[in-house]
PDB file of C-alpha atoms and ligand atoms in Angstrom:
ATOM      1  CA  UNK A 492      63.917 -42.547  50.586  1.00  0.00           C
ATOM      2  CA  UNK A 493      66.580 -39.513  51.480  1.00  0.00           C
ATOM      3  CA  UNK A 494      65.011 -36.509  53.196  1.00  0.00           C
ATOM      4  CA  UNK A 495      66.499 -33.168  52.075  1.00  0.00           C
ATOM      5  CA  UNK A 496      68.030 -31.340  54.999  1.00  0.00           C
ATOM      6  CA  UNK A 497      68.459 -27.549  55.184  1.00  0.00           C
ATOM      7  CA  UNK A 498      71.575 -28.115  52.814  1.00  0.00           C
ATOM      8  CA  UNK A 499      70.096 -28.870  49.752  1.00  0.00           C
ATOM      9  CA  UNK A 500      68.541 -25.427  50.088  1.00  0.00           C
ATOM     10  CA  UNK A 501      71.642 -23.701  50.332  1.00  0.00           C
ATOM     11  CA  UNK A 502      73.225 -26.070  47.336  1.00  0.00           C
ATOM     12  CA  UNK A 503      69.889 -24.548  45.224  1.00  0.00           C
ATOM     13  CA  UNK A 504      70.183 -21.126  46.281  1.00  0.00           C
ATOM     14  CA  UNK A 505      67.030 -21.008  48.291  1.00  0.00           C
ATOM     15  CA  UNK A 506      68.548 -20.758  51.578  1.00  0.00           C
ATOM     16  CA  UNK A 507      71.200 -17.637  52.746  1.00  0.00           C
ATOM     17  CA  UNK A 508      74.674 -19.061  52.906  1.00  0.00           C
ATOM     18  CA  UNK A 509      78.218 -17.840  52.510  1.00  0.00           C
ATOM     19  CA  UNK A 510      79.086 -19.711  49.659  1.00  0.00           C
ATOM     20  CA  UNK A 511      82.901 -20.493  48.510  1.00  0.00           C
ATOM     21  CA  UNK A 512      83.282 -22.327  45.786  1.00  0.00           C
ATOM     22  CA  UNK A 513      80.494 -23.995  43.594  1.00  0.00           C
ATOM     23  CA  UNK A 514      80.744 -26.430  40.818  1.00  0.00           C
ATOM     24  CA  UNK A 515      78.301 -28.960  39.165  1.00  0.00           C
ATOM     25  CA  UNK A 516      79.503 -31.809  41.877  1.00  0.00           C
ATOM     26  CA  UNK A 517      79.996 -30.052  44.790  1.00  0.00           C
ATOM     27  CA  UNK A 518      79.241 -26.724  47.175  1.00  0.00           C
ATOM     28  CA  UNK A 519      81.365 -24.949  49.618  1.00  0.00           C
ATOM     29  CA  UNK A 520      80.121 -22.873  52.224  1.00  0.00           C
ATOM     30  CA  UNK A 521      81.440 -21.290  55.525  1.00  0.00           C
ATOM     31  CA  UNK A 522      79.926 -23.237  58.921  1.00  0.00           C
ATOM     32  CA  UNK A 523      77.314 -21.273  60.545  1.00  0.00           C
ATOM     33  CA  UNK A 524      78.854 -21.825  63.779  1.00  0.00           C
ATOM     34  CA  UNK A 525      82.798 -21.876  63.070  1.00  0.00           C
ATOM     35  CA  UNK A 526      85.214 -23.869  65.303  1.00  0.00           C
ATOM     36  CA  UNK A 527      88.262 -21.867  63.845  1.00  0.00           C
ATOM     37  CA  UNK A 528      88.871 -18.974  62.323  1.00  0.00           C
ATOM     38  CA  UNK A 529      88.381 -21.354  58.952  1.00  0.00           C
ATOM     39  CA  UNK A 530      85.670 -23.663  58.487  1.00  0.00           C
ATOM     40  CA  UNK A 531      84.226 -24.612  55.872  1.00  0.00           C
ATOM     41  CA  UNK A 532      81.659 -27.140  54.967  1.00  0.00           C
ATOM     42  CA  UNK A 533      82.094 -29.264  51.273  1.00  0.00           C
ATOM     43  CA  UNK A 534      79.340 -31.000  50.489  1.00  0.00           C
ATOM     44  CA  UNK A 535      78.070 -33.205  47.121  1.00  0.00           C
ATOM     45  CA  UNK A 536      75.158 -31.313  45.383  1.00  0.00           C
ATOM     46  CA  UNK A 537      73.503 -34.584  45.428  1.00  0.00           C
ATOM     47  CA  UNK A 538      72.519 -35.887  48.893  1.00  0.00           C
ATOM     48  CA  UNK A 539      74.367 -38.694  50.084  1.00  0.00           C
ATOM     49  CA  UNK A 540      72.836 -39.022  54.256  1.00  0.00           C
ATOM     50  CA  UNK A 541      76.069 -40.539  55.806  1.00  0.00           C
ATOM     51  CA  UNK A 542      79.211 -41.721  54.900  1.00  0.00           C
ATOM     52  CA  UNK A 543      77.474 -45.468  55.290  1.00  0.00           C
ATOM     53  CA  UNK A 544      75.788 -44.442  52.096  1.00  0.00           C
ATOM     54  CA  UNK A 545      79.161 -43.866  49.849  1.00  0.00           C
ATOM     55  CA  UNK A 546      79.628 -46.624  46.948  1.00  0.00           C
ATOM     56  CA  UNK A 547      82.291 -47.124  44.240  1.00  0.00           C
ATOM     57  CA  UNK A 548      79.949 -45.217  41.773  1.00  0.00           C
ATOM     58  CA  UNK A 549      80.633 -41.686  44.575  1.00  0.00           C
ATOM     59  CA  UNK A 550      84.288 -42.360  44.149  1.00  0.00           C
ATOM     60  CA  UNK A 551      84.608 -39.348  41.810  1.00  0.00           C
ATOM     61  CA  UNK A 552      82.408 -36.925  43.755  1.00  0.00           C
ATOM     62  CA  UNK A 553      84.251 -37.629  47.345  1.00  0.00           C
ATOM     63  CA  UNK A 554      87.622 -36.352  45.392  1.00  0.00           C
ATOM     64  CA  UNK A 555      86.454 -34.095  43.862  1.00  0.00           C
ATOM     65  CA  UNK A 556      85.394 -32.789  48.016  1.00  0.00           C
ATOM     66  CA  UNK A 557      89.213 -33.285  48.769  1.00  0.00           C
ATOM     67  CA  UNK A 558      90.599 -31.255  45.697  1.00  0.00           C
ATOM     68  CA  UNK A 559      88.186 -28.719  46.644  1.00  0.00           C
ATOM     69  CA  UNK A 560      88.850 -28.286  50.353  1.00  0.00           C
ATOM     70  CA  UNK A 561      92.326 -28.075  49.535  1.00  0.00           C
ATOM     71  CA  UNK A 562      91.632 -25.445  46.450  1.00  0.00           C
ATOM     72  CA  UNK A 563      89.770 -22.894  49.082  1.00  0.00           C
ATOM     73  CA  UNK A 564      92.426 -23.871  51.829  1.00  0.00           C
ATOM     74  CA  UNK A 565      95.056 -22.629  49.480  1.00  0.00           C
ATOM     75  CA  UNK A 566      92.808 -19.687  48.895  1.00  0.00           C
ATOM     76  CA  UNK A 567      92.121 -18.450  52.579  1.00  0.00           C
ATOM     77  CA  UNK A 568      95.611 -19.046  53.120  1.00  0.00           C
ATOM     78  CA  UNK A 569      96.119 -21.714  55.798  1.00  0.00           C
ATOM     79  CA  UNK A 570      97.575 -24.406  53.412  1.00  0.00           C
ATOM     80  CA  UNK A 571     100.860 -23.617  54.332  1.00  0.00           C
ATOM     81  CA  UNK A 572     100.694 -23.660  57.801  1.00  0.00           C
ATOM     82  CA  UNK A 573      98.203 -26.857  57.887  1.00  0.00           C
ATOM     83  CA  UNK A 574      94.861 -27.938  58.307  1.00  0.00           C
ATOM     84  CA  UNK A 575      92.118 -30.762  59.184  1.00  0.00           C
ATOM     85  CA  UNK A 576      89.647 -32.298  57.048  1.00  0.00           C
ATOM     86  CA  UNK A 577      86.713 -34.441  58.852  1.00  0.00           C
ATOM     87  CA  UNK A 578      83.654 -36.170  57.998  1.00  0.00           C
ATOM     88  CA  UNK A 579      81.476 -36.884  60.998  1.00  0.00           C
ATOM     89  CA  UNK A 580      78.938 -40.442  60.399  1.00  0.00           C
ATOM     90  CA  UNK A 581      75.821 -40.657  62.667  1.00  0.00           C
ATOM     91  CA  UNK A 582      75.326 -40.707  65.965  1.00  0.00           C
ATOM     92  CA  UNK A 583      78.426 -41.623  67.485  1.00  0.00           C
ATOM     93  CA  UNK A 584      80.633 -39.550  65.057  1.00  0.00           C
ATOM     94  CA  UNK A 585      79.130 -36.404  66.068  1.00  0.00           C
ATOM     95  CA  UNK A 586      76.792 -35.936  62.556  1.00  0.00           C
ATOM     96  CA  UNK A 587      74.084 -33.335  62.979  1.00  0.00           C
ATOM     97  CA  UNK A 588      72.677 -33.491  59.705  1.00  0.00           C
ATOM     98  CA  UNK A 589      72.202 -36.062  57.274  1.00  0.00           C
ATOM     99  CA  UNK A 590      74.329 -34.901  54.114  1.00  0.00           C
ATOM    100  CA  UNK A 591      77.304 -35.584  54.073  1.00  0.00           C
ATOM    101  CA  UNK A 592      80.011 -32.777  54.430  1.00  0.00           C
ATOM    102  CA  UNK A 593      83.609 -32.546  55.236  1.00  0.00           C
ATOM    103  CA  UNK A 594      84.294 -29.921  57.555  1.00  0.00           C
ATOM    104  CA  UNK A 595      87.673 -27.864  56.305  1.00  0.00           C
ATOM    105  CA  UNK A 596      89.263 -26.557  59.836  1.00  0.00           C
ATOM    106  CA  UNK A 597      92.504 -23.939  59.829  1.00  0.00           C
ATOM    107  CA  UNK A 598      93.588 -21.150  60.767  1.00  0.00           C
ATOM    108  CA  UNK A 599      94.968 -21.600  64.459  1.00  0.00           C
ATOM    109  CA  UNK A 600      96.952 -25.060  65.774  1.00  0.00           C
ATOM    110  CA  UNK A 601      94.128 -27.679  66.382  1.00  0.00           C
ATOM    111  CA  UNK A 602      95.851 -30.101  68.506  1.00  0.00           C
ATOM    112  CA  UNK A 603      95.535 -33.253  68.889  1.00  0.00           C
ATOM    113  CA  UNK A 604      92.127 -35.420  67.212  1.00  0.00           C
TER     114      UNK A 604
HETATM  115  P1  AMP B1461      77.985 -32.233  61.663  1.00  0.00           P
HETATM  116  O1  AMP B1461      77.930 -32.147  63.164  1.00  0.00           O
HETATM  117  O2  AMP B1461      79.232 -32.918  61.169  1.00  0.00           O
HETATM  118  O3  AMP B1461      76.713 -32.781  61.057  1.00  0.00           O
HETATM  119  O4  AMP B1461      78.157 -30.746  61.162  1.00  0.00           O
HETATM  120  C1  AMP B1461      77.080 -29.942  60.807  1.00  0.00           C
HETATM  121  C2  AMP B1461      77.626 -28.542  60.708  1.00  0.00           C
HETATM  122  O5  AMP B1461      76.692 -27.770  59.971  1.00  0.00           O
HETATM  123  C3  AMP B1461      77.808 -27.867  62.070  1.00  0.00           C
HETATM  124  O6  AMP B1461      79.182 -27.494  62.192  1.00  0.00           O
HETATM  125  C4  AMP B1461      76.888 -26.665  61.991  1.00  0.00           C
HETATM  126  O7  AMP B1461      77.429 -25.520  62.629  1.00  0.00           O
HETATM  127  C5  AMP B1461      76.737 -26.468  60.494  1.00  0.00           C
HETATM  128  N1  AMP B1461      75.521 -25.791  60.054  1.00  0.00           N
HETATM  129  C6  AMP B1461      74.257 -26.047  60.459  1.00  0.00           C
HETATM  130  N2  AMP B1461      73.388 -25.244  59.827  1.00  0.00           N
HETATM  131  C7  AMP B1461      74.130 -24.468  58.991  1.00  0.00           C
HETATM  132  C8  AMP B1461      73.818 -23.428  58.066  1.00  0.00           C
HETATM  133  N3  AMP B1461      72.550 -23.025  57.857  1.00  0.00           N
HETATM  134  N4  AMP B1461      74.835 -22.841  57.385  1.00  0.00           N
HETATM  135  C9  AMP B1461      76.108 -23.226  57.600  1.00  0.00           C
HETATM  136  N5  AMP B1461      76.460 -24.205  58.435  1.00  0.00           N
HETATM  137  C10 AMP B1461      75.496 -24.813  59.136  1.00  0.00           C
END
């Protein structure tokens, strides 16, 4: 069984956030911690723990995460002059907590990956 991590709170409301952008599939809220002067966190309102756990059945959901981080990119205004999307899996890729999210990063030239 999936524990709930801190957001599913947010994604319900019971837990401060700045959201973005919230439909029935999805939740976007700014990163508590930014890396740039944009970043943003997309995440399914259902929890998914890591990418590992992604089927044909989520193929829907994961673009509806895309259209959506490129909606609000267009919105804070860094489409134009580019951005990063990344998911981080487990350990190794860096993922803190276990809900998947893909971090939407702009607003200054990010270099390299
Ligand atoms: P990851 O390392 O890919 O799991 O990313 C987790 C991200 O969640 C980090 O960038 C954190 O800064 C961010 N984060 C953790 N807690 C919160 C929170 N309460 N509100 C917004 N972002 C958060």
């Amino acid at each position: 069984m999936s524990t709930e991590t801190i957001f599913s709170k947010i994604i319900r409301h019971e837990m401060t956030a700045d959201i973005v952008y919230q439909d029935i599939l999805v939740t976007a809220f700014r990163d508590i911690s930014p890396c740039a002067p944009t970043h943003i966190l997309i995440v399914p309102n259902i929890l998914i723990p890591t990418l590992n756990n992604v089927y044909p059945s989520h193929e829907a959901l994961l673009g509806r995460m895309i259209t959506t981080a490129v909606k609000i990119a267009k919105d804070e205004g860094i489409a134009e002059d580019g951005y990063r999307l990344v998911f981080n899996c487990n350990k190794n890729g860096g993922q803190e907590i276990s809900h998947i999210h893909l971090h939407l990063l702009g607003g200054m030239p990010l270099g390299p990956i």
